[in-house]
Coordinates of C-alpha atoms in Angstrom, one line a residue:
M1 CA 43.1 14.9 11.1
H2 CA 39.0 16.5 10.3
F3 CA 37.3 18.7 12.7
F4 CA 33.5 17.7 13.8
L5 CA 31.3 20.4 15.3
D6 CA 28.8 19.9 17.3
P7 CA 25.8 17.9 14.3
L8 CA 22.8 19.4 16.7
Q9 CA 23.8 22.3 16.1
G10 CA 23.0 23.3 12.2
D11 CA 20.3 22.3 10.0
F12 CA 22.4 20.5 6.6
P13 CA 21.3 16.9 5.2
E14 CA 22.4 13.6 7.2
V15 CA 20.8 10.6 5.4
I16 CA 19.3 9.2 2.4
E17 CA 15.6 10.2 2.0
E18 CA 15.0 8.8 -1.1
Y19 CA 16.0 8.9 -4.1
L20 CA 14.3 9.8 -8.3
E21 CA 15.0 7.2 -11.1
H22 CA 13.8 8.8 -15.0
G23 CA 15.9 7.3 -17.2
V24 CA 20.1 8.2 -17.6
M25 CA 19.9 12.1 -15.2
K26 CA 22.9 14.1 -15.9
C27 CA 22.2 17.7 -14.2
I28 CA 19.6 19.5 -11.7
A29 CA 18.5 22.0 -10.8
F30 CA 15.6 24.0 -8.2
N31 CA 13.6 26.9 -9.4
R32 CA 14.4 30.0 -6.7
R33 CA 11.9 29.0 -4.2
G34 CA 12.7 24.8 -4.1
T35 CA 9.0 23.6 -5.1
L36 CA 10.4 22.6 -9.4
L37 CA 13.7 20.4 -9.9
A38 CA 14.5 20.1 -13.9
A39 CA 16.9 17.4 -14.7
G40 CA 18.7 17.3 -18.1
C41 CA 18.8 13.8 -19.2
S42 CA 21.1 12.3 -21.4
D43 CA 18.5 11.0 -24.7
G44 CA 18.2 14.9 -24.6
S45 CA 14.9 15.9 -22.7
C46 CA 14.5 17.6 -19.3
V47 CA 12.1 16.6 -16.7
I48 CA 10.7 19.0 -14.2
W49 CA 9.3 16.8 -10.8
D50 CA 7.4 18.5 -8.6
F51 CA 10.2 18.8 -5.6
E52 CA 7.1 18.5 -2.9
T53 CA 4.8 15.0 -4.1
R54 CA 8.3 13.9 -5.5
G55 CA 6.5 13.3 -9.0
I56 CA 6.4 14.1 -12.4
A57 CA 5.1 17.7 -13.7
K58 CA 6.0 18.2 -17.1
E59 CA 9.0 17.0 -19.9
L60 CA 10.6 18.6 -22.7
R61 CA 11.7 16.8 -25.8
D62 CA 13.1 18.6 -28.2
K63 CA 13.0 16.4 -31.4
D64 CA 15.4 17.8 -33.2
C65 CA 18.1 17.4 -29.4
V66 CA 18.5 13.6 -28.8
A67 CA 22.8 14.2 -27.7
A68 CA 23.1 13.9 -23.7
I69 CA 21.7 17.3 -21.0
T70 CA 25.0 19.7 -19.5
S71 CA 23.4 21.3 -18.0
V72 CA 19.3 23.3 -17.4
C73 CA 18.9 26.5 -15.8
W74 CA 15.9 28.3 -14.7
S75 CA 14.9 32.0 -15.3
K76 CA 13.9 34.7 -12.8
H77 CA 10.7 34.2 -11.7
G78 CA 10.5 30.0 -13.1
H79 CA 8.7 30.7 -16.1
R80 CA 11.0 29.7 -18.3
I81 CA 14.0 27.1 -19.1
L82 CA 17.6 27.3 -20.5
V83 CA 19.1 23.6 -21.5
S84 CA 21.7 23.5 -22.9
A85 CA 23.0 19.9 -24.6
A86 CA 26.5 18.3 -26.3
D87 CA 25.0 18.7 -30.0
K88 CA 26.3 22.1 -28.9
S89 CA 22.7 23.4 -28.8
L90 CA 21.1 26.2 -26.5
T91 CA 17.4 25.8 -26.3
L92 CA 15.2 27.8 -24.1
W93 CA 11.7 26.6 -23.0
D94 CA 8.3 27.5 -21.9
V95 CA 7.9 25.6 -19.4
V96 CA 3.5 26.2 -18.6
L97 CA 3.3 25.9 -22.8
G98 CA 6.1 23.0 -23.0
E99 CA 7.3 24.8 -26.3
K100 CA 10.3 25.8 -27.5
I101 CA 10.5 29.4 -27.5
A102 CA 14.8 30.2 -28.9
R103 CA 17.5 27.7 -30.5
T104 CA 20.6 28.1 -31.3
T105 CA 23.7 26.2 -32.1
L106 CA 27.0 27.4 -31.2
Q107 CA 30.5 26.4 -32.6
Q108 CA 31.4 23.9 -29.2
T109 CA 29.9 22.3 -26.8
P110 CA 27.8 24.4 -23.6
L111 CA 29.2 23.3 -21.0
Q112 CA 26.9 25.5 -19.0
A113 CA 24.8 27.8 -19.7
R114 CA 23.2 30.4 -17.0
L115 CA 19.9 32.5 -17.7
H116 CA 20.2 36.9 -16.8
P117 CA 19.1 36.7 -13.1
G118 CA 18.0 40.4 -13.4
C119 CA 15.0 39.6 -15.9
S120 CA 11.6 38.2 -15.7
T121 CA 11.4 36.8 -19.1
P122 CA 15.8 36.2 -20.5
Y123 CA 17.1 35.9 -24.4
I124 CA 20.2 36.7 -23.4
C125 CA 22.3 34.0 -21.4
L126 CA 26.0 33.4 -20.5
A127 CA 27.5 30.2 -21.9
C128 CA 30.9 28.5 -21.7
P129 CA 32.1 26.9 -24.2
L130 CA 34.1 23.3 -24.0
S131 CA 37.5 24.8 -25.4
S132 CA 36.6 28.7 -25.7
A133 CA 36.3 31.7 -24.4
P134 CA 33.1 32.5 -22.4
M135 CA 30.1 33.9 -24.3
I136 CA 27.2 36.3 -24.1
V137 CA 24.6 35.0 -26.1
D138 CA 21.2 36.7 -27.5
L139 CA 19.3 34.2 -28.3
N140 CA 17.1 36.7 -30.6
T141 CA 19.1 37.6 -32.8
A142 CA 21.8 34.4 -32.2
S143 CA 24.7 36.5 -32.1
T144 CA 27.1 36.1 -29.8
T145 CA 29.8 38.1 -27.8
V146 CA 32.9 36.1 -27.0
L147 CA 34.1 37.5 -23.4
P148 CA 37.7 38.0 -22.5
V149 CA 39.9 35.6 -20.4
S150 CA 43.4 38.0 -19.3
F151 CA 44.7 40.3 -19.7
S152 CA 46.2 40.4 -22.7
D153 CA 42.6 39.7 -24.8
T154 CA 41.5 43.3 -23.7
G155 CA 43.2 45.3 -26.1
N156 CA 41.2 48.3 -27.9
G157 CA 38.4 45.9 -26.9
I158 CA 38.9 43.5 -30.1
A159 CA 36.9 40.0 -28.7
P160 CA 39.7 37.5 -27.6
L161 CA 41.5 35.2 -30.3
P162 CA 41.3 31.6 -29.4
R163 CA 43.6 30.5 -26.9
N164 CA 45.7 27.7 -26.3
K165 CA 46.1 26.7 -28.7
F166 CA 48.3 23.4 -29.9
S167 CA 51.1 23.3 -32.9
D168 CA 48.9 21.6 -35.2
G169 CA 46.1 24.3 -34.4
S170 CA 43.8 22.0 -31.8
S171 CA 42.6 22.9 -28.1
P172 CA 42.7 21.1 -25.1
F173 CA 40.6 20.5 -23.0
T174 CA 40.3 23.3 -21.1
P175 CA 37.2 25.0 -20.4
T176 CA 36.0 28.3 -18.4
A177 CA 33.9 28.6 -15.2
A178 CA 32.1 31.7 -15.4
C179 CA 28.8 33.0 -13.7
F180 CA 26.8 36.5 -13.2
N181 CA 26.9 38.0 -10.0
K182 CA 23.4 39.0 -8.7
Y183 CA 21.7 41.3 -10.8
G184 CA 23.2 40.4 -13.5
D185 CA 24.8 43.1 -14.7
L186 CA 28.7 42.1 -14.2
V187 CA 30.1 38.9 -14.9
Y188 CA 33.0 36.6 -12.7
V189 CA 35.3 35.2 -14.9
G190 CA 37.6 32.1 -13.1
N191 CA 40.6 31.8 -16.7
S192 CA 43.3 29.0 -16.3
K193 CA 45.9 31.6 -14.8
G194 CA 44.0 31.7 -11.7
E195 CA 42.1 34.9 -12.0
I196 CA 39.6 36.0 -11.3
L197 CA 38.6 38.3 -14.2
I198 CA 34.9 41.4 -13.4
I199 CA 33.7 41.9 -16.9
D200 CA 31.3 44.6 -17.7
H201 CA 29.7 42.4 -20.1
K202 CA 27.9 45.0 -22.6
S203 CA 31.2 47.2 -23.1
N204 CA 33.0 43.9 -22.9
Q205 CA 35.8 45.2 -20.5
I206 CA 37.6 43.7 -17.7
R207 CA 36.9 45.8 -15.1
G208 CA 39.2 44.4 -12.4
I209 CA 41.2 42.1 -11.3
V210 CA 41.9 39.2 -8.4
P211 CA 44.8 36.6 -8.5
I212 CA 43.7 33.2 -6.8
P213 CA 46.4 31.6 -4.2
G214 CA 48.4 29.2 -6.5
G215 CA 47.6 30.5 -9.7
T216 CA 45.7 27.1 -10.7
V217 CA 42.8 26.9 -13.3
I218 CA 39.6 27.7 -12.0
K219 CA 37.0 24.8 -12.9
N220 CA 34.1 27.1 -10.8
I221 CA 32.5 30.2 -9.9
V222 CA 29.3 30.7 -8.1
F223 CA 27.3 33.7 -6.5
S224 CA 25.4 32.8 -3.0
R225 CA 21.8 33.5 -3.7
N226 CA 22.1 37.0 -1.8
G227 CA 24.8 37.4 -3.9
Q228 CA 27.4 38.5 0.0
Y229 CA 29.8 35.8 -1.6
L230 CA 31.6 34.2 -3.9
L231 CA 33.1 30.2 -4.3
T232 CA 35.7 28.9 -6.7
N233 CA 36.9 25.2 -7.3
S234 CA 40.0 25.2 -8.5
N235 CA 43.6 22.9 -9.9
D236 CA 45.1 22.6 -6.1
R237 CA 41.7 21.0 -4.8
T238 CA 40.9 24.0 -3.1
I239 CA 37.9 25.9 -2.6
R240 CA 38.0 29.6 -1.9
V241 CA 35.2 31.4 -0.5
Y242 CA 35.2 35.4 -1.1
E243 CA 33.3 38.5 0.2
N244 CA 31.6 40.5 -1.6
L245 CA 33.1 43.9 -1.1
L246 CA 30.7 45.8 -3.4
P247 CA 27.1 46.9 -2.3
V248 CA 24.3 43.9 -4.6
K249 CA 22.1 45.9 -6.1
D250 CA 24.4 48.7 -8.0
E251 CA 27.3 46.9 -7.9
L252 CA 28.5 48.7 -11.7
K253 CA 27.9 52.2 -10.3
A254 CA 30.0 51.3 -7.4
L255 CA 32.9 49.7 -9.4
D256 CA 33.1 52.7 -11.5
E257 CA 32.9 54.8 -8.7
T258 CA 36.1 52.7 -7.3
I259 CA 38.0 52.7 -10.4
C260 CA 38.1 56.9 -10.1
K261 CA 39.5 56.7 -6.9
T262 CA 42.1 54.1 -7.9
D263 CA 45.6 56.1 -8.6
E264 CA 48.2 53.0 -10.0
K265 CA 48.8 54.4 -13.5
D266 CA 49.7 51.1 -14.9
E267 CA 46.8 49.6 -16.5
F268 CA 47.4 45.5 -15.1
E269 CA 48.4 46.6 -11.4
K270 CA 45.2 49.1 -12.1
L271 CA 42.9 46.8 -12.6
K272 CA 44.3 44.3 -9.3
A273 CA 43.9 47.8 -7.5
V274 CA 40.4 47.7 -8.5
G275 CA 39.8 43.7 -7.7
S276 CA 41.4 43.8 -4.2
S277 CA 38.8 46.5 -3.3
C278 CA 36.0 44.1 -4.8
L279 CA 36.3 40.8 -3.0
S280 CA 38.5 39.9 -0.5
L281 CA 39.3 36.0 0.8
F282 CA 37.2 35.0 3.5
R283 CA 38.3 30.7 4.2
E284 CA 39.2 28.2 2.1
F285 CA 38.4 24.0 2.3
Q286 CA 40.4 21.7 1.2
D287 CA 40.5 17.9 2.8
S288 CA 45.0 18.2 3.3
I289 CA 44.4 14.3 4.3
T290 CA 43.3 12.5 1.0
K291 CA 44.3 15.9 -1.3
V292 CA 41.3 14.9 -3.1
H293 CA 39.4 16.8 -6.4
W294 CA 36.1 18.5 -5.7
K295 CA 33.2 17.9 -7.8
A296 CA 30.1 20.8 -8.3
P297 CA 30.5 22.4 -5.1
C298 CA 28.3 24.9 -3.9
F299 CA 26.7 27.3 -0.9
S300 CA 23.0 26.5 0.7
G301 CA 20.0 28.4 0.3
D302 CA 21.4 30.3 2.9
G303 CA 24.4 31.0 2.7
E304 CA 25.7 29.4 5.9
W305 CA 26.7 25.6 4.8
V306 CA 29.6 25.0 1.8
I307 CA 28.9 21.5 0.3
G308 CA 31.8 20.3 -2.3
G309 CA 31.5 16.7 -3.9
S310 CA 34.4 14.0 -4.3
A311 CA 35.2 13.7 -7.5
S312 CA 37.3 10.0 -7.1
K313 CA 35.8 7.6 -9.3
G314 CA 33.9 4.7 -7.5
E315 CA 32.7 6.8 -4.5
H316 CA 29.3 9.3 -4.1
K317 CA 30.5 11.9 -1.5
I318 CA 30.0 15.1 -0.3
Y319 CA 31.7 17.1 1.9
T320 CA 29.7 19.8 4.3
W321 CA 31.4 22.8 6.2
D322 CA 30.1 25.1 7.8
R323 CA 31.2 28.9 7.0
A324 CA 33.6 29.1 9.6
G325 CA 36.0 26.5 7.8
H326 CA 35.1 24.2 9.9
L327 CA 34.3 20.2 8.4
V328 CA 30.7 18.9 10.0
K329 CA 29.9 16.3 7.5
I330 CA 30.6 13.8 5.1
L331 CA 27.7 12.1 3.6
E332 CA 28.9 8.3 1.9
G333 CA 26.4 6.9 -0.8
P334 CA 26.7 4.6 -2.8
K335 CA 29.2 2.9 -4.7
E336 CA 29.3 5.4 -8.1
A337 CA 30.5 8.5 -8.8
L338 CA 29.1 12.2 -8.1
I339 CA 28.8 14.2 -11.2
D340 CA 26.5 17.0 -10.4
L341 CA 25.5 18.2 -7.1
A342 CA 22.3 21.5 -6.3
W343 CA 21.3 22.2 -2.5
H344 CA 17.7 22.8 -1.9
P345 CA 17.0 27.1 -1.4
V346 CA 15.1 27.0 1.5
H347 CA 15.1 23.6 3.0
P348 CA 18.7 21.5 4.4
V349 CA 18.2 18.7 1.5
V350 CA 20.7 18.2 -1.0
V351 CA 20.3 16.5 -4.1
S352 CA 22.7 14.6 -6.3
V353 CA 23.1 13.0 -9.4
S354 CA 24.7 9.5 -9.7
L355 CA 27.2 8.4 -13.3
T356 CA 24.3 6.0 -13.0
G357 CA 21.8 8.4 -13.9
L358 CA 19.8 8.3 -10.4
V359 CA 19.0 11.3 -8.5
Y360 CA 19.5 10.9 -4.6
I361 CA 18.0 13.0 -2.1
W362 CA 19.9 13.7 1.2
A363 CA 17.8 15.3 4.3
K364 CA 18.1 15.9 8.0
D365 CA 17.9 12.9 10.0
Y366 CA 14.5 14.0 12.6
T367 CA 14.1 11.9 15.6
E368 CA 10.5 11.8 16.8
N369 CA 9.2 15.2 18.5
W370 CA 5.9 14.6 20.7
S371 CA 5.2 17.8 20.8
A372 CA 4.0 17.3 17.1
F373 CA 0.2 15.6 19.2
A374 CA -0.1 19.1 21.7
P375 CA 1.0 22.3 21.5
D376 CA 1.5 22.3 25.0
F377 CA 3.2 19.2 25.6
K378 CA 7.3 19.1 27.2
E379 CA 9.4 15.8 27.1
L380 CA 11.2 15.4 29.9
E381 CA 14.9 14.4 30.0
E382 CA 13.1 13.2 34.0
N383 CA 11.3 12.9 36.4
E384 CA 10.2 16.0 37.9
E385 CA 7.4 16.9 40.8
Y386 CA 3.5 18.9 39.4
V387 CA 2.5 21.2 41.5
E388 CA -1.4 21.5 39.9
R389 CA -3.2 25.0 40.0
E390 CA -5.8 25.3 42.0
D391 CA -8.5 25.6 39.2
E392 CA -6.7 23.5 36.7
F393 CA -9.9 21.1 36.7
D394 CA -12.4 23.5 36.6
L395 CA -14.9 23.4 33.9
V396 CA -14.1 26.6 33.2
P397 CA -10.2 28.1 35.1
E398 CA -10.5 31.6 36.3
T399 CA -7.7 32.1 34.1
E400 CA -10.2 31.8 30.7
K401 CA -12.2 33.6 31.9
V402 CA -10.1 37.3 31.9
K403 CA -8.7 36.9 29.6
D404 CA -10.9 38.8 26.7
S405 CA -10.6 38.6 22.8
D406 CA -9.2 40.6 20.7
I407 CA -10.7 39.8 17.5
N408 CA -13.1 41.8 16.6
E409 CA -15.5 39.1 14.4
D410 CA -17.7 41.4 12.4
D411 CA -14.0 42.4 10.6
E412 CA -14.0 40.1 6.8
I413 CA -10.5 38.7 6.0
D414 CA -9.2 38.7 2.9
I415 CA -8.3 35.8 1.3
T416 CA -8.1 36.9 -2.0
T417 CA -4.1 39.1 -1.1
V418 CA -0.9 37.3 -1.3
E419 CA 1.9 38.6 1.1
R420 CA 5.3 39.4 -0.5
D421 CA 7.1 36.9 0.5
T422 CA 10.5 39.5 2.2
A423 CA 13.1 37.0 1.3
F424 CA 12.5 36.2 -2.3
S425 CA 11.0 40.3 -2.7
D426 CA 12.6 42.1 -5.0
S427 CA 12.9 45.7 -7.1
D428 CA 11.1 43.7 -9.8
M429 CA 7.2 41.9 -9.3
S430 CA 5.7 42.5 -12.9
Q431 CA 5.7 38.4 -12.8
V432 CA 4.6 35.8 -9.4
D433 CA 7.1 33.1 -9.8
I434 CA 5.8 29.2 -10.5
C435 CA 5.8 27.7 -8.0
Y436 CA 3.7 24.8 -8.7
L437 CA 2.8 23.0 -12.4
P438 CA -0.5 20.7 -13.0
S439 CA 1.1 16.8 -13.3
D440 CA 1.3 15.4 -16.6
P441 CA -0.1 11.7 -16.5
S442 CA 2.0 9.6 -17.6
P443 CA 1.3 5.4 -18.6
D444 CA 3.2 3.2 -16.2
V445 CA 6.1 0.8 -17.3
P446 CA 6.1 -2.6 -16.7
E447 CA 8.0 -3.0 -14.6
Q448 CA 9.5 -7.1 -13.5
Q449 CA 9.6 -8.0 -9.6
D450 CA 13.5 -8.6 -10.1
I451 CA 13.8 -5.5 -11.1
H452 CA 13.2 -3.6 -8.7
A453 CA 14.1 -5.9 -6.0
L454 CA 17.9 -4.7 -7.2
S455 CA 16.6 -0.9 -7.4
N456 CA 15.0 -1.4 -3.8
S457 CA 18.3 -2.7 -2.2
K458 CA 20.4 -0.3 -3.9
L459 CA 20.3 2.0 -1.5
G460 CA 20.7 -0.2 1.7
D461 CA 23.5 -2.9 0.4
I462 CA 25.8 1.0 -0.4
D463 CA 28.8 -1.5 0.6
Q464 CA 28.9 -3.5 -2.6
S465 CA 30.3 -2.3 -5.5
A466 CA 28.6 -1.5 -8.7
S467 CA 29.1 -2.0 -11.9
P468 CA 32.2 -0.3 -13.7
L469 CA 31.1 2.6 -15.3
S470 CA 32.9 4.9 -17.8
E471 CA 32.8 9.0 -17.3
D472 CA 31.9 10.6 -20.5
M473 CA 34.8 11.7 -22.9
E474 CA 35.7 13.6 -24.9
Q475 CA 36.3 12.6 -28.8
N476 CA 36.5 15.2 -31.5
G477 CA 35.5 18.2 -29.4
H478 CA 32.0 16.3 -28.5
L479 CA 30.7 14.3 -25.4
T480 CA 30.0 11.3 -25.8
N481 CA 27.4 9.6 -22.9
H482 CA 28.7 6.7 -20.9
E483 CA 26.9 3.3 -20.8
S484 CA 23.9 3.4 -19.5
S485 CA 23.1 0.4 -16.6
P486 CA 21.0 -2.6 -16.8
L487 CA 18.9 -1.2 -14.5
H488 CA 17.8 1.4 -17.0
E489 CA 18.0 -1.3 -20.3
D490 CA 15.0 -3.0 -19.0
L491 CA 13.4 -0.4 -17.8
G492 CA 13.0 0.8 -21.0
G493 CA 14.6 3.9 -19.8
A494 CA 12.1 5.4 -18.3
S495 CA 10.2 4.5 -14.6
F496 CA 7.8 7.5 -13.2
K497 CA 7.4 5.2 -9.9
R498 CA 8.6 6.9 -6.4
K499 CA 10.6 5.0 -5.1
R500 CA 11.3 4.5 -1.8
K501 CA 13.8 2.1 0.6
P502 CA 12.2 -0.6 2.3
S503 CA 13.2 -1.1 6.1
E504 CA 15.0 -3.8 7.2
K505 CA 11.8 -4.9 9.1
V506 CA 9.3 -5.1 5.6
L507 CA 12.7 -6.5 4.1
E508 CA 13.2 -9.8 7.2
F509 CA 9.8 -10.0 6.9
Q510 CA 9.3 -10.5 3.2
S511 CA 11.9 -13.6 3.0
E512 CA 10.6 -15.1 5.8
N513 CA 7.3 -15.4 3.8
V514 CA 9.1 -16.8 1.2
K515 CA 11.2 -19.6 3.8
K516 CA 9.1 -20.3 5.3
P517 CA 5.5 -21.6 5.6
S518 CA 2.9 -20.6 7.4
S519 CA 2.0 -23.2 10.4
K520 CA -2.0 -22.8 9.0
M521 CA -0.6 -24.5 5.6
K522 CA 1.5 -27.1 7.3
A523 CA -1.7 -28.0 10.0
A524 CA -3.3 -28.4 6.4
S525 CA -1.3 -30.3 3.9
N526 CA -0.8 -33.2 7.4
L527 CA -4.1 -33.4 8.2
L528 CA -5.2 -33.6 4.7
E529 CA -1.8 -37.3 4.3
A530 CA -2.8 -38.5 7.4
V531 CA -6.8 -38.6 7.0
S532 CA -5.7 -39.6 3.1
S533 CA -3.5 -42.6 4.0
P534 CA -5.6 -46.0 3.7
A535 CA -4.2 -46.9 7.8
V536 CA -6.6 -43.8 8.6
V537 CA -9.0 -45.1 6.4
Q538 CA -9.1 -48.6 7.9
L539 CA -9.1 -46.8 11.4
L540 CA -12.1 -44.8 10.8
K541 CA -14.6 -48.0 9.9
H542 CA -14.2 -49.5 13.3
H543 CA -14.1 -46.0 15.2
G544 CA -16.0 -43.2 13.6
N545 CA -16.7 -41.3 16.1
A546 CA -13.7 -40.8 18.7
I547 CA -12.6 -39.7 15.9
N548 CA -15.3 -37.6 15.2
I549 CA -14.3 -35.2 18.4
C550 CA -10.3 -35.8 17.9
M551 CA -10.6 -33.8 14.4
T552 CA -13.2 -31.6 14.6
S553 CA -11.4 -29.9 17.6
F554 CA -8.3 -30.4 15.3
I555 CA -9.8 -28.4 12.4
L556 CA -11.7 -25.3 14.3
M557 CA -8.6 -25.5 16.4
Y558 CA -6.6 -23.7 13.4
S559 CA -9.7 -22.3 11.4
P560 CA -12.0 -21.4 14.3
S561 CA -15.0 -19.9 11.5
L562 CA -14.7 -23.0 9.5
L563 CA -18.3 -24.9 10.4
V564 CA -18.1 -28.3 9.5
S565 CA -19.9 -31.5 10.0
C566 CA -17.3 -34.2 10.5
A567 CA -19.6 -36.8 11.3
I568 CA -16.7 -39.1 10.3
T569 CA -18.3 -43.0 9.6
K570 CA -18.4 -45.1 6.7
T571 CA -20.6 -42.7 4.7
R572 CA -19.1 -40.0 6.3
K573 CA -15.8 -39.6 5.4
P574 CA -15.2 -37.6 2.3
K575 CA -16.5 -35.2 5.1
V576 CA -13.3 -35.2 6.8
L577 CA -11.0 -35.0 3.1
L578 CA -13.8 -31.6 2.9
A579 CA -12.4 -29.9 5.6
A580 CA -8.8 -30.6 5.5
A581 CA -9.4 -29.5 1.8
S582 CA -10.7 -26.4 2.2
L583 CA -7.5 -25.7 4.7
S584 CA -5.8 -26.5 2.5
E585 CA -6.8 -23.7 0.1

């Protein structure tokens, strides 16, 4: 059985706040302050959202790339974005100018690419191709260095040969996961043998090996933002968190000292001994009931929470654990498969991408807090007896008279110096982080009312199954895009307006307005029909004055502002019709 903690003890997302829509988005990434969100689309473009306003700040589009984007990665200070695509390309963009800096093409489709995190303007990146070993790519020179993926590949520093070949020479779909450490001096590789390899990518040598329990294929590997914890996702449906025993700042130097202290003579056993001194298994996360596979697991911004998306088709579930291993929340979204996941670096917000190309924003379900209206306001659970101070209602309370102001009004206030943010501070302060981008206005796309009704009801009726869509399949070494939903086909693949979920009362009110005409319209229609009938016309000829009083009262009761004379006589009967017609309008 699942063991849930009290949800009031921590900040983690609980409900879908809204969703973003722009073509068919495939992957997402926050900048390191969480103010900008980059999303790669199936048409080869990369759109950057201002996450504060939920508006599009910039769209990066390469005319040479029309294949689906497989990953996006921000540079350290947000000046550059690296985009990998299904056409085997890697493209480096200047975020502010919206221009290409470099572009190179690999032999295999890069499923993931990460910029070197220790440089403000990097040209070095780590790419994980579809069916070959991870490699270090220099985008300036387009040179590549293939990293070893097992101990047998490191014979005398020779680059590893393509692994896992079939008898016919083809390669199976066995991508290898890899990531930089916090400052980029080491690469941690998870291979198909169930091992974590610690590699010095400059010398291209394995410096340590950490075996994974069970020895199954490692599909994902990622560090927490502070570099103290490492997360792996294996084929045995288990997420494991390792504690980094090396100092985060000088990790390579500490690793060399550990190697020198190791007395093992056998080289493989020596690497395992070094690995055990670098990483220690901290916690394991799994669903012991459903035994689901996990998709895109990651840490929260502060490293206190771990999330993983269910890889089952047709469901959008996100599991949340605390670092102690307790399951605290299962988020259930629309009946759409989840393909990517990211936690906001600062706030308790999670962003997920569905197979249909929508980006859902999950946030905490906050309750009303009346203390926002007055700083000294206090909410009481029950009535309490209040004892007022003796000087509480004096014009100048005695407690304020004795206060001495510590503020020197003659001091100048510095409004130009920016205080250093300790949460994001580091030794390299040569560049300032790009937190915001000016808006890039685009013309509104014509939208149909029926399409909006469908898209707005998507969040409200999550129990209905979405149209079956096939996930991306590998064909001849390439990735093929899934068919887009009818919603995106009708919109022409783009919509720039912010989408919000309408409340239940708004939907009920709109349906009532369609079904029920207003009482004033009913009265006007009945009045017009009555005064136009032959029987009433004959009655007006004989009893005009009496009917005049009744008719005037009836009209003014439904429209007091309409002051029409209703002296109904043989010659003034049209005025009654005029009054009824005015009401109907």
